[in-house]
Coordinates of C-alpha atoms in Angstrom, one line a residue:
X189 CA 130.3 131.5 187.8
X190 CA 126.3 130.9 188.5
X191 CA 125.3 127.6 189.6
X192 CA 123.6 126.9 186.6
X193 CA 126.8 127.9 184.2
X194 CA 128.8 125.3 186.3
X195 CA 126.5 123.3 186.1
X196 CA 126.3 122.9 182.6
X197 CA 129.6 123.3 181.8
X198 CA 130.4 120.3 183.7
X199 CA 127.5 118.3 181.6
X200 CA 129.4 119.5 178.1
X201 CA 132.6 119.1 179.3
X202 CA 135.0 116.3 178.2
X203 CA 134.9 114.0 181.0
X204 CA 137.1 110.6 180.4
X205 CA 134.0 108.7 183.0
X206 CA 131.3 110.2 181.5
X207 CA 132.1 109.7 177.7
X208 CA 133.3 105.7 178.6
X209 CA 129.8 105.6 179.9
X210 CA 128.3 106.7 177.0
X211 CA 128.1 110.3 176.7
X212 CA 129.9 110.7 173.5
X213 CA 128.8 114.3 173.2
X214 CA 131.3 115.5 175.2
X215 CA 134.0 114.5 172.6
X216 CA 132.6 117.8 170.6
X217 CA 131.2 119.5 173.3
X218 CA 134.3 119.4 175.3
X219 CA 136.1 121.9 172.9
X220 CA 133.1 124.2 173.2
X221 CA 132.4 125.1 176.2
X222 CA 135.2 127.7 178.7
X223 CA 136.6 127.9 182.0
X224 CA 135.4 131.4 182.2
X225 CA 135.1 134.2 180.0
X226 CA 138.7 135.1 179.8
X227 CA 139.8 131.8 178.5
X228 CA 136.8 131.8 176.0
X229 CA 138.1 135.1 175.0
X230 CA 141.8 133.7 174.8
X231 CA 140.5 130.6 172.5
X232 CA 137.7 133.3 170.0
X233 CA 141.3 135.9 170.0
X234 CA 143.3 132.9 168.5
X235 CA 140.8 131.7 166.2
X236 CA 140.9 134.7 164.8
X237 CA 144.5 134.9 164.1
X238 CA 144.6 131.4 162.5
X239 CA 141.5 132.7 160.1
X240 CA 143.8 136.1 159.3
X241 CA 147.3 133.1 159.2
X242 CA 145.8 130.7 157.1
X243 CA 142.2 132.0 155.5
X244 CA 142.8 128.8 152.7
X245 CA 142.6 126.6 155.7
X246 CA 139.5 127.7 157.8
X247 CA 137.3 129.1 155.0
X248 CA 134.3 127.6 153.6
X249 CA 131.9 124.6 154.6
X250 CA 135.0 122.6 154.6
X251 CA 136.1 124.5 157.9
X252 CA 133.6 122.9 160.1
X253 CA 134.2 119.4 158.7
X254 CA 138.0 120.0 159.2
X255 CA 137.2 122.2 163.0
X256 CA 134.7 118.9 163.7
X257 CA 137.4 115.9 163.1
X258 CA 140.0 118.3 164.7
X259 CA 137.8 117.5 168.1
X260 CA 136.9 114.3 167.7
X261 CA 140.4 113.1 166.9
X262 CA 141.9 115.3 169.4
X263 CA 139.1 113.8 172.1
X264 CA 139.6 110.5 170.8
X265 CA 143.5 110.7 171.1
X266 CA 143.2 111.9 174.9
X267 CA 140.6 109.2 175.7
X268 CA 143.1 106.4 174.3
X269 CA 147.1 107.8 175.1
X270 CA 146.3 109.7 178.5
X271 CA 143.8 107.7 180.5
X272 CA 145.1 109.7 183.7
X273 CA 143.3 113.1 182.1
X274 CA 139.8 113.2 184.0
X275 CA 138.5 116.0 182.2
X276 CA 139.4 119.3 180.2
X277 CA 137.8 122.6 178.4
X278 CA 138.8 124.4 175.6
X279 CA 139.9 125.0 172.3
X280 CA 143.5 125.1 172.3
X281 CA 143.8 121.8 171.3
X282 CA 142.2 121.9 168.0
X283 CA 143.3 125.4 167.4
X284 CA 147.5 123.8 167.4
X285 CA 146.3 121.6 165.2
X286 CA 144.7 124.0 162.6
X287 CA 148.3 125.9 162.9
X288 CA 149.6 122.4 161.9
X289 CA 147.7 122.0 159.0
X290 CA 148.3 126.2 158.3
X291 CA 152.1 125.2 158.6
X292 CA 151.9 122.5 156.8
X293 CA 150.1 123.8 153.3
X294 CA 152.4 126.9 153.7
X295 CA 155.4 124.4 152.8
X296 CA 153.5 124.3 149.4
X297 CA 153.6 127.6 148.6
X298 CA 155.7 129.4 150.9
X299 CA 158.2 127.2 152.0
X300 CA 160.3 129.1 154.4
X301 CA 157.5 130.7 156.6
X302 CA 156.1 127.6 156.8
X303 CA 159.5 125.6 157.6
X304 CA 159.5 128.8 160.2
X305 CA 155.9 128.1 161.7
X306 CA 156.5 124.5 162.7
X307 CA 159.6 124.7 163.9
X308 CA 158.0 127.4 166.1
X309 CA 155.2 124.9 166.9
X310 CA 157.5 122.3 167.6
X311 CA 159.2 123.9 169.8
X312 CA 156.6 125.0 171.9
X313 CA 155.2 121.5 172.2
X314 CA 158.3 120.2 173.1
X315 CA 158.7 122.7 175.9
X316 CA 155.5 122.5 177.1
X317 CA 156.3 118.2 176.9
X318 CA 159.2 118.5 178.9
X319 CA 158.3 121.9 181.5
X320 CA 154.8 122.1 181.4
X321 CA 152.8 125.2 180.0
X322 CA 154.3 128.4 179.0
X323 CA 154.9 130.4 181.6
X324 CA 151.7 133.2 182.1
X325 CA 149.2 130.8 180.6
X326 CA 147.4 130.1 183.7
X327 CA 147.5 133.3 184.9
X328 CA 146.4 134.8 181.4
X329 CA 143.1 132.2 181.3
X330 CA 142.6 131.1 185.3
X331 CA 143.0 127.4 184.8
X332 CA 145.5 124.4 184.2
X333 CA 146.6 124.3 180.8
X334 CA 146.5 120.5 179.8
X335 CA 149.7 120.6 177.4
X336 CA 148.6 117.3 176.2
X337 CA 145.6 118.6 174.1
X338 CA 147.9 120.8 172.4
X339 CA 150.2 117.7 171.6
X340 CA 147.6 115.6 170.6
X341 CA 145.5 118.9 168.5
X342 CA 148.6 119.1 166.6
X343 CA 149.3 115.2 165.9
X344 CA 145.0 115.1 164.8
X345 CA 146.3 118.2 162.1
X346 CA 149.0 116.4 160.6
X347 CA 146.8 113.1 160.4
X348 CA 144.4 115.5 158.7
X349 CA 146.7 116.9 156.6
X350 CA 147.6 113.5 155.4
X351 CA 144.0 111.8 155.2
X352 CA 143.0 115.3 152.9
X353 CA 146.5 115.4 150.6
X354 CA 145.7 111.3 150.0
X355 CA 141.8 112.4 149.5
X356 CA 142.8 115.0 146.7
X357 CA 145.4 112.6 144.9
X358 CA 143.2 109.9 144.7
X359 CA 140.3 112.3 143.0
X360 CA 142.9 113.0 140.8

């Protein structure tokens, strides 16, 4: 990594200091920007298979409304229940909660592949709660995984999941 890619990954980054100073950019930006090109690569390679999982859910201009309050809430839910996390990269958080909302709306139509889908997901998060990440993933993407965005990604997903279902009832 250049000087200059460091350097302004570390401006974009989500940075607990930084954003309590001020810089609430980095509450969006801080999903955006990589480690490196493998864990960018990781991140685009899952995004891809939640868009072939659930195309209902990530289709549309509704997508980057629903991608956009998946980072601020996930940002916004590290900031306030893990004051200890300094600082983080990545997508993965969102991206477990889009397979929360995926799961979810499956129930709906599809009831047993979605009953299986979050029982996956809840098993992984409460693995990754209680032994860390899944084995591989650092080697796989080169840095720390912070289990906690994934927690939190998927907790924002179910509060969007919610906040949408009482949207629609309440147009009806």
């Amino acid at each position: 990594m250049t000087l200059v890619e460091q350097n302004l990954g570390e401006l974009f980054r989500y940075e607990r200091a930084a954003v309590l100073q001020g810089q609430l950019w980095r509450l969006i930006s801080g999903h955006l920007v990589h480690a490196g090109l493998t864990h960018w690569l990781m991140n685009m390679a899952a995004l891809g298979l939640m868009c072939l999982l659930f195309p209902t859910v990530l289709c549309g201009w509704r997508a980057v409304l629903f991608l956009f309050s998946l980072c601020l809430m996930t940002s916004l839910g590290l900031l306030l229940f893990y004051p200890q996390l300094g600082w983080f990269v990545g997508l993965s958080g969102v991206l477990h909660g889009v397979f929360a909302v995926g799961a979810l709306r499956l129930l709906a139509t599809e009831r047993l592949y979605g009953l299986l889908l979050l029982g996956l997901l809840v098993i992984k998060l409460g693995f990754e709660q209680m032994y860390g990440a899944v084995p591989g993933s650092r080697s796989m993407t080169g840095v720390g995984v912070v289990v906690e965005a994934h927690l939190v990604g998927a907790l924002s997903g179910v509060v969007c999941w919610v906040l949408a279902g009482s949207i629609c009832r309440r147009r009806r």
